[in-house]
Short mmCIF file of C-alpha atoms in Angstrom, two decimals:
data_model
loop_
_atom_site.label_atom_id
_atom_site.label_comp_id
_atom_site.label_asym_id
_atom_site.label_seq_id
_atom_site.Cartn_x
_atom_site.Cartn_y
_atom_site.Cartn_z
CA MET S 1 110.87 43.04 103.37
CA THR S 2 110.56 45.34 100.36
CA VAL S 3 108.45 48.49 100.75
CA GLN S 4 106.33 49.11 97.67
CA ARG S 5 106.64 52.70 96.49
CA SER S 6 103.59 54.46 95.14
CA TYR S 7 103.37 55.53 91.49
CA PHE S 8 103.13 59.32 91.58
CA THR S 9 102.91 62.07 88.91
CA VAL S 10 102.14 65.79 88.75
CA LEU S 11 100.65 67.21 85.54
CA PHE S 12 99.70 70.77 84.60
CA PHE S 13 96.99 71.38 82.00
CA VAL S 14 94.56 74.09 80.89
CA LYS S 15 90.77 74.02 80.72
CA LYS S 16 89.99 75.49 77.31
CA SER S 17 86.29 74.72 77.80
CA LYS S 18 86.08 77.19 80.70
CA PRO S 19 87.64 80.46 79.50
CA LEU S 20 87.75 83.39 81.90
CA LYS S 21 86.26 86.82 81.25
CA ASN S 22 89.67 88.17 80.26
CA GLY S 23 89.93 85.57 77.49
CA GLU S 24 92.57 83.43 79.22
CA VAL S 25 92.08 79.80 80.27
CA PRO S 26 92.61 78.52 83.84
CA ILE S 27 95.58 76.29 84.63
CA CYS S 28 94.98 73.21 86.75
CA MET S 29 97.22 70.61 88.38
CA ARG S 30 96.42 66.90 88.28
CA ILE S 31 97.99 64.71 90.98
CA THR S 32 97.98 60.98 90.25
CA VAL S 33 98.90 58.32 92.81
CA ASN S 34 98.59 54.66 91.77
CA GLY S 35 96.06 55.51 89.09
CA LYS S 36 93.85 57.66 91.37
CA ARG S 37 93.54 61.34 90.42
CA ALA S 38 92.87 64.60 92.22
CA GLU S 39 92.71 67.99 90.50
CA VAL S 40 93.66 71.33 92.00
CA GLN S 41 93.04 74.84 90.63
CA ILE S 42 96.28 76.76 91.10
CA ARG S 43 94.70 80.22 90.59
CA ARG S 44 96.68 80.99 87.45
CA SER S 45 95.66 81.44 83.82
CA VAL S 46 97.25 81.88 80.42
CA GLU S 47 96.33 82.64 76.81
CA ALA S 48 95.27 79.33 75.21
CA GLU S 49 97.62 79.85 72.26
CA CYS S 50 100.55 80.40 74.64
CA TRP S 51 100.23 77.03 76.40
CA ASN S 52 102.52 74.11 75.48
CA ALA S 53 100.61 70.98 76.52
CA GLN S 54 103.60 68.66 76.00
CA LYS S 55 106.03 70.69 78.10
CA GLU S 56 103.30 71.77 80.56
CA CYS S 57 104.37 75.40 80.50
CA ALA S 58 103.73 78.74 78.85
CA ILE S 59 105.42 79.64 75.58
CA GLY S 60 107.37 82.87 75.45
CA LYS S 61 110.35 84.60 77.00
CA ASP S 62 108.57 87.72 78.20
CA ARG S 63 108.46 88.48 81.91
CA LYS S 64 104.82 87.49 82.36
CA HIS S 65 105.23 83.96 80.98
CA MET S 66 108.62 83.41 82.62
CA GLU S 67 107.13 84.31 86.01
CA LEU S 68 104.22 81.94 85.34
CA ASN S 69 106.57 79.07 84.48
CA HIS S 70 108.64 79.77 87.56
CA TYR S 71 105.47 79.61 89.67
CA LEU S 72 104.49 76.28 88.11
CA GLU S 73 107.89 74.82 89.03
CA THR S 74 107.45 76.16 92.56
CA VAL S 75 104.07 74.39 92.82
CA ARG S 76 105.49 71.14 91.44
CA THR S 77 108.41 71.28 93.88
CA ARG S 78 106.03 71.89 96.78
CA VAL S 79 103.90 68.83 95.91
CA LEU S 80 107.02 66.67 95.53
CA GLN S 81 108.21 67.87 98.93
CA ILE S 82 104.86 67.01 100.54
CA HIS S 83 104.97 63.55 98.94
CA ARG S 84 108.50 62.96 100.20
CA GLU S 85 107.68 64.08 103.75
CA LEU S 86 104.63 61.79 103.91
CA GLU S 87 106.69 58.82 102.77
CA GLN S 88 109.51 59.60 105.23
CA ASP S 89 107.00 59.81 108.09
CA GLY S 90 105.43 56.50 107.04
CA LYS S 91 102.05 58.15 106.46
CA PRO S 92 99.57 57.09 103.79
CA VAL S 93 99.98 58.77 100.40
CA THR S 94 96.97 59.26 98.13
CA ALA S 95 96.10 61.86 95.51
CA GLU S 96 93.45 63.39 97.81
CA ILE S 97 95.86 63.57 100.75
CA LEU S 98 98.45 65.34 98.59
CA LYS S 99 95.79 67.72 97.30
CA ARG S 100 94.55 68.47 100.82
CA ASN S 101 98.08 69.02 102.15
CA TYR S 102 98.97 71.31 99.25
CA SER S 103 95.78 73.35 99.78
CA GLY S 104 96.59 73.92 103.43
CA GLY S 105 96.30 70.65 105.28
CA SER S 106 93.20 69.28 106.89
CA ASP S 107 92.04 72.78 107.80
CA SER S 108 90.64 75.12 105.17
CA PRO S 109 93.23 77.64 103.95
CA ARG S 110 92.92 81.25 105.10
CA MET S 111 91.22 83.22 102.31
CA LEU S 112 92.11 86.71 101.10
CA VAL S 113 88.74 88.49 100.69
CA GLU S 114 87.37 86.79 103.81
CA THR S 115 90.35 88.04 105.84
CA PHE S 116 90.02 91.53 104.32
CA ASN S 117 86.32 91.69 105.23
CA GLU S 118 87.10 90.65 108.83
CA HIS S 119 89.64 93.49 108.99
CA ASN S 120 87.07 95.95 107.61
CA LYS S 121 84.44 94.81 110.10
CA GLN S 122 86.80 95.70 112.96
CA TYR S 123 87.50 99.10 111.39
CA ARG S 124 83.79 99.82 111.00
CA GLU S 125 83.16 98.95 114.67
CA LEU S 126 85.83 101.51 115.61
CA MET S 127 84.60 104.18 113.17
CA GLY S 128 84.25 107.48 114.95
CA ARG S 129 86.69 106.39 117.65
CA ASP S 130 89.96 105.26 116.08
CA TYR S 131 89.09 105.63 112.39
CA VAL S 132 87.18 108.20 110.38
CA ARG S 133 84.42 107.26 107.95
CA GLY S 134 86.52 108.03 104.87
CA THR S 135 89.24 105.57 105.91
CA VAL S 136 86.70 102.80 106.58
CA LEU S 137 84.99 103.36 103.23
CA ARG S 138 88.34 103.24 101.40
CA TYR S 139 89.21 99.86 102.95
CA GLU S 140 85.75 98.53 102.07
CA ARG S 141 86.16 99.78 98.51
CA THR S 142 89.54 98.02 98.31
CA ALA S 143 87.93 94.73 99.38
CA ARG S 144 85.19 95.20 96.79
CA TYR S 145 87.75 95.84 94.03
CA LEU S 146 89.68 92.74 95.13
CA GLY S 147 86.54 90.63 94.89
CA GLU S 148 85.78 91.92 91.39
CA PHE S 149 89.40 91.33 90.29
CA ILE S 150 89.46 87.76 91.62
CA ARG S 151 86.16 86.90 89.94
CA GLU S 152 87.38 88.29 86.62
CA ARG S 153 90.87 86.81 86.84
CA PHE S 154 90.25 83.43 88.49
CA ASN S 155 86.51 82.87 87.98
CA THR S 156 86.04 82.33 91.72
CA ALA S 157 84.86 84.39 94.69
CA ASP S 158 88.03 84.16 96.79
CA ILE S 159 91.58 82.78 96.83
CA PRO S 160 93.88 81.54 99.62
CA LEU S 161 96.16 84.15 101.14
CA LYS S 162 99.17 82.05 100.21
CA ASP S 163 98.30 82.49 96.51
CA VAL S 164 98.90 86.25 96.69
CA ASP S 165 102.27 86.84 95.05
CA HIS S 166 104.16 89.52 93.13
CA ASP S 167 102.28 88.76 89.91
CA PHE S 168 98.89 89.00 91.69
CA ILE S 169 99.75 92.44 93.07
CA MET S 170 100.98 93.75 89.70
CA ARG S 171 97.84 92.51 87.96
CA PHE S 172 95.62 93.99 90.68
CA GLU S 173 97.41 97.32 90.23
CA ARG S 174 96.64 97.26 86.49
CA PHE S 175 93.02 96.30 87.24
CA ILE S 176 92.57 99.35 89.50
CA LYS S 177 94.08 101.70 86.94
CA VAL S 178 92.40 100.28 83.83
CA GLU S 179 89.07 98.89 85.03
CA LYS S 180 88.45 101.38 87.84
CA ASN S 181 90.06 104.32 86.04
CA CYS S 182 92.08 105.35 89.12
CA ALA S 183 95.06 107.68 88.96
CA GLN S 184 98.47 106.68 90.31
CA ASN S 185 98.09 108.17 93.79
CA ALA S 186 94.62 106.67 94.31
CA THR S 187 95.93 103.29 93.13
CA VAL S 188 98.78 103.47 95.65
CA LYS S 189 96.27 104.03 98.46
CA TYR S 190 94.37 100.86 97.55
CA LEU S 191 97.61 98.85 97.31
CA LYS S 192 98.73 100.14 100.71
CA ASN S 193 95.41 98.97 102.15
CA LEU S 194 96.07 95.50 100.74
CA LYS S 195 99.61 95.60 102.08
CA LYS S 196 98.34 96.34 105.60
CA VAL S 197 96.09 93.26 105.56
CA ILE S 198 98.98 91.17 104.21
CA LYS S 199 101.23 92.41 107.04
CA GLU S 200 98.60 91.34 109.56
CA ALA S 201 98.49 87.91 107.89
CA LEU S 202 102.28 87.66 108.23
CA ALA S 203 102.11 88.69 111.90
CA ASN S 204 99.48 86.01 112.53
CA LYS S 205 101.59 83.43 110.60
CA TRP S 206 98.77 82.76 108.14
CA ILE S 207 101.40 83.20 105.43
CA THR S 208 105.18 82.94 105.62
CA GLU S 209 106.35 85.06 102.67
CA ASP S 210 105.69 88.76 102.00
CA PRO S 211 104.41 89.19 98.43
CA PHE S 212 105.10 92.94 98.69
CA PHE S 213 108.83 92.35 99.18
CA GLY S 214 110.69 94.45 96.61
CA ILE S 215 107.59 96.45 95.62
CA HIS S 216 107.93 100.20 96.14
CA PHE S 217 105.04 102.63 95.86
CA LYS S 218 105.64 105.74 93.80
CA LEU S 219 103.40 108.77 94.26
CA THR S 220 103.14 111.33 91.50
CA LYS S 221 103.57 114.98 92.36
CA SER S 222 100.16 116.64 92.65
CA ASN S 223 99.63 119.97 90.94
CA ARG S 224 96.96 121.28 93.28
CA VAL S 225 94.83 124.26 92.30
CA PHE S 226 94.89 127.40 94.45
CA LEU S 227 93.84 131.02 94.11
CA THR S 228 96.17 134.00 94.08
CA GLU S 229 95.49 136.96 96.36
CA ASP S 230 94.09 138.91 93.37
CA GLU S 231 91.70 136.08 92.48
CA LEU S 232 90.61 135.79 96.10
CA GLN S 233 89.97 139.54 96.15
CA LEU S 234 87.72 139.18 93.09
CA ILE S 235 85.50 136.78 95.03
CA ILE S 236 85.51 139.04 98.12
CA ASN S 237 84.44 142.10 96.10
CA LYS S 238 81.82 140.36 93.97
CA ASP S 239 78.17 141.07 94.88
CA PHE S 240 75.83 138.11 94.46
CA ASP S 241 72.07 138.71 94.16
CA ILE S 242 71.32 134.99 94.35
CA PRO S 243 71.24 134.02 98.07
CA ARG S 244 72.60 130.47 97.59
CA LEU S 245 75.68 131.81 95.75
CA ALA S 246 76.25 134.47 98.40
CA VAL S 247 76.17 131.82 101.16
CA VAL S 248 78.54 129.47 99.35
CA ARG S 249 80.88 132.37 98.54
CA ASP S 250 81.06 133.24 102.25
CA ILE S 251 81.72 129.63 103.27
CA PHE S 252 84.47 129.36 100.64
CA LEU S 253 86.09 132.56 101.94
CA PHE S 254 85.82 131.31 105.52
CA CYS S 255 87.77 128.18 104.52
CA ALA S 256 90.27 130.19 102.48
CA PHE S 257 91.13 132.28 105.56
CA THR S 258 91.12 129.42 108.08
CA GLY S 259 92.32 126.39 106.10
CA LEU S 260 89.41 124.24 107.30
CA ALA S 261 88.42 121.27 105.14
CA PHE S 262 84.79 120.86 104.07
CA THR S 263 83.77 118.34 106.73
CA ASP S 264 85.42 120.44 109.45
CA VAL S 265 83.67 123.67 108.50
CA GLN S 266 80.40 121.77 108.10
CA HIS S 267 80.59 120.56 111.71
CA LEU S 268 82.14 123.70 113.18
CA LYS S 269 80.26 124.71 116.35
CA HIS S 270 80.46 127.84 118.50
CA GLY S 271 82.10 125.72 121.19
CA HIS S 272 85.11 125.41 118.88
CA ILE S 273 85.57 129.20 118.95
CA THR S 274 87.58 130.54 121.91
CA VAL S 275 88.92 133.93 122.98
CA ASP S 276 92.39 134.21 124.54
CA SER S 277 93.61 136.64 127.21
CA ASN S 278 94.48 139.19 124.51
CA GLY S 279 90.93 139.18 123.18
CA GLU S 280 91.90 137.29 120.00
CA TYR S 281 89.50 134.74 118.54
CA TRP S 282 90.71 131.21 117.77
CA ILE S 283 89.31 128.07 116.22
CA ARG S 284 90.41 125.07 118.29
CA LYS S 285 89.01 121.91 116.73
CA ALA S 286 90.22 118.36 116.08
CA ARG S 287 90.22 117.45 112.39
CA GLU S 288 87.56 114.89 111.58
CA LYS S 289 89.87 113.09 109.16
CA THR S 290 92.89 112.60 111.43
CA ASP S 291 91.75 113.78 114.88
CA ASN S 292 94.78 116.14 114.93
CA MET S 293 94.07 119.40 116.74
CA CYS S 294 93.89 122.61 114.65
CA ASP S 295 94.69 125.94 116.32
CA ILE S 296 93.71 128.74 113.94
CA PRO S 297 93.61 132.49 114.71
CA LEU S 298 90.44 134.05 113.29
CA LEU S 299 91.19 136.95 110.96
CA ASP S 300 88.71 139.80 110.45
CA ILE S 301 87.05 138.37 107.33
CA PRO S 302 86.12 134.94 108.78
CA ARG S 303 85.04 136.67 112.03
CA MET S 304 82.67 138.94 110.07
CA ILE S 305 81.30 135.93 108.18
CA MET S 306 80.75 134.06 111.43
CA GLU S 307 78.82 137.01 112.91
CA LYS S 308 76.80 137.39 109.70
CA TYR S 309 75.24 133.94 110.06
CA LYS S 310 74.73 133.92 113.82
CA SER S 311 70.96 134.20 113.43
CA HIS S 312 70.61 132.02 110.33
CA PRO S 313 67.80 129.43 110.85
CA THR S 314 70.01 126.49 109.80
CA CYS S 315 72.78 127.55 112.18
CA ILE S 316 70.35 127.90 115.09
CA LYS S 317 68.65 124.58 114.33
CA LYS S 318 71.90 122.56 113.96
CA GLY S 319 73.99 124.53 116.45
CA VAL S 320 76.69 125.23 113.85
CA VAL S 321 78.64 128.34 112.88
CA LEU S 322 77.80 128.33 109.15
CA PRO S 323 74.86 126.99 107.05
CA VAL S 324 77.02 124.62 104.98
CA PRO S 325 75.16 122.66 102.26
CA SER S 326 76.31 119.29 100.89
CA ASN S 327 79.75 119.06 99.33
CA GLN S 328 78.15 118.29 95.96
CA ARG S 329 76.07 121.46 96.06
CA MET S 330 79.01 123.50 97.30
CA ASN S 331 81.18 122.43 94.38
CA SER S 332 78.35 122.92 91.89
CA TYR S 333 77.69 126.49 93.09
CA LEU S 334 81.42 127.26 93.21
CA LYS S 335 81.57 126.66 89.46
CA GLU S 336 78.95 129.38 89.02
CA ILE S 337 80.94 131.67 91.30
CA ALA S 338 84.14 131.07 89.31
CA ASP S 339 82.32 131.95 86.07
CA ALA S 340 80.81 135.09 87.61
CA CYS S 341 84.24 136.23 88.81
CA HIS S 342 85.96 135.27 85.52
CA ILE S 343 88.28 132.85 87.32
CA ASN S 344 89.41 130.13 84.93
CA LYS S 345 90.12 127.54 87.60
CA PRO S 346 88.05 124.55 88.81
CA LEU S 347 86.88 125.85 92.18
CA SER S 348 86.03 123.31 94.88
CA THR S 349 85.86 123.31 98.66
CA HIS S 350 89.39 121.89 98.86
CA VAL S 351 90.79 124.70 96.67
CA ALA S 352 90.07 127.02 99.61
CA ARG S 353 92.32 124.90 101.85
CA HIS S 354 95.11 124.91 99.24
CA THR S 355 94.69 128.68 98.88
CA PHE S 356 95.05 129.22 102.62
CA ALA S 357 98.34 127.27 102.75
CA THR S 358 99.77 129.03 99.70
CA ILE S 359 98.85 132.58 100.71
CA ALA S 360 100.00 132.02 104.30
CA LEU S 361 103.39 130.84 103.01
CA ALA S 362 103.60 133.83 100.66
CA ASN S 363 102.98 136.15 103.63
CA ASN S 364 105.91 134.77 105.65
CA VAL S 365 103.93 132.37 107.85
CA SER S 366 106.28 129.50 108.73
CA ILE S 367 105.65 126.04 107.34
CA GLU S 368 105.50 124.74 110.94
CA SER S 369 102.69 127.17 111.83
CA ILE S 370 100.79 126.32 108.66
CA ALA S 371 101.08 122.60 109.50
CA LYS S 372 99.69 123.27 112.98
CA MET S 373 96.74 125.25 111.62
CA LEU S 374 95.97 122.64 108.95
CA GLY S 375 96.18 119.85 111.52
CA HIS S 376 98.95 117.95 109.73
CA SER S 377 101.05 115.36 111.56
CA SER S 378 103.99 115.91 109.23
CA ILE S 379 105.38 119.01 107.53
CA MET S 380 105.91 116.82 104.46
CA THR S 381 102.13 116.74 104.07
CA THR S 382 101.97 120.53 104.36
CA LYS S 383 104.53 120.92 101.59
CA ILE S 384 102.11 119.23 99.21
CA TYR S 385 99.62 122.07 99.75
CA ALA S 386 102.05 124.97 99.97
CA ARG S 387 103.09 126.72 96.76
CA VAL S 388 105.75 129.38 96.37
CA MET S 389 104.15 132.25 94.49
CA ASP S 390 105.94 134.46 91.98
CA LYS S 391 105.71 137.51 94.22
CA THR S 392 107.45 135.60 97.03
CA ILE S 393 110.34 134.72 94.73
CA SER S 394 110.48 138.31 93.47
CA ARG S 395 110.57 139.70 97.03
CA GLU S 396 113.29 137.32 98.12
CA MET S 397 115.41 138.21 95.08
CA GLN S 398 115.29 141.96 95.79
CA THR S 399 118.63 141.90 97.62
CA MET S 400 120.40 140.28 94.68
CA ARG S 401 118.59 142.57 92.24
CA ARG S 402 119.83 145.67 94.08
CA LYS S 403 123.35 144.27 94.52
CA PHE S 404 123.85 143.43 90.86
CA ALA S 405 121.86 146.32 89.33
CA LEU S 406 123.54 147.98 86.33
#
C-alpha cells in the first residue's frame, strides 16, 4: 500500500498594504498543505525596497538584514521539522495544524508583556516589604516602554516570549535611547529589568533559549556633582531672609553632614536618633531604597539643625525631625540658594549625599565607614560617590615633595 504524501510549501512575503509606524512592512509566512493555506505573522519587518519577493529574503549584506535572513531560515527549518515529526508520528498534517504547532501547540503561547505585567503585579503586592516603591515603578515603566515598542515595531499589543531574540533586544535598546531619550545607564537599568523577566521565563521553561546570551551591559562612568568644603562653608555662612530658603538650606546641610538621601531625611523620626554610652548622638535608620541599615554619628551642625526645628509645627504634626518639603520644591529652592551663594553648580538634594561622601573621604574617613553610613551593600557603589579632592592628593604628596625638594 502506497502512502500518499501531502503537498507542502512555506512562503515568506511582505504586506505592503499595512506599513508599520516606522515605515517598514510586516513579514508574514504562508503555509500551504494540499492547496489549503494558513498565514502566520512572524513578528519581523523590513523596508519595502529591501525585500526580494522572488528569493523571499531581505536584500543587503549589512548585519541587520543578514540577521533577518538567518531568522527566516530558522523559522522555515522549524516548520519543516514540525511537518516531518507529524508525518513520522502518523498524525494528520494540515496548514492550520502546522500553524498552531509553530505558534506554540494547542495552548496559547506565553506572551511577553502579559508575563511582565504578572511579574510587576507580584512586585507591587510586596511593595513596602521586599521592594521599595522606586523599584516597582521602574519595572512598571519598563513594561510600558515594551508595550509601546511592540506596538510601534510589530503593530500588535504583545508578542510570544519565544519571539524575543538578540535583534529584539538591540532594537528595544535603541527605542529607549532614541524615543524615550534615556542615557546609557538608565537604558541599562531597563534592559536588566527585561533580563530578569526573561530569566524567570527560562526557569519556568516557557522558553528554551536565552536571548541575552552574549549581551553585556556597559555602564558609563558618572561624573557626579559635589561641593567642596569652601563651597559648603559659603552656604553655612549665608544669611537668608526668606524663610523657605532658610529651611531648605538647613535640610541640605543636614544631608551634607549625614549622607542621608532625600526620602530618608523626609521620613527621619526622633526614634531614629539614639545616644550611646559616651553621650554621642547617632542616626540609626534603614534606608528606604534598599532597607540597609545606616549608622551615622551626628556632628555638631546637624545636631544644631535638629534642635532648631524641634518645635516646628510641621515636625510636631508629622512626628518628623525636619520640615522637609517635596523633592521638586527642594530642588527648585536649591537653585535659588546656589545663585545667592554664587555657586555655579546644579544643586539638588542628591548633591548633598555626594558631598558627604567626598568630604568624608578627603578627611581620612575610610571607604568602609562611608559605605556603612551611606547604607551601601557594596563598597563599589560607594566608590561611585566618593571623589578624591585636590587637597587630598596634595597632602598625600607632601612626603615626596619634601624628599625631592631642591
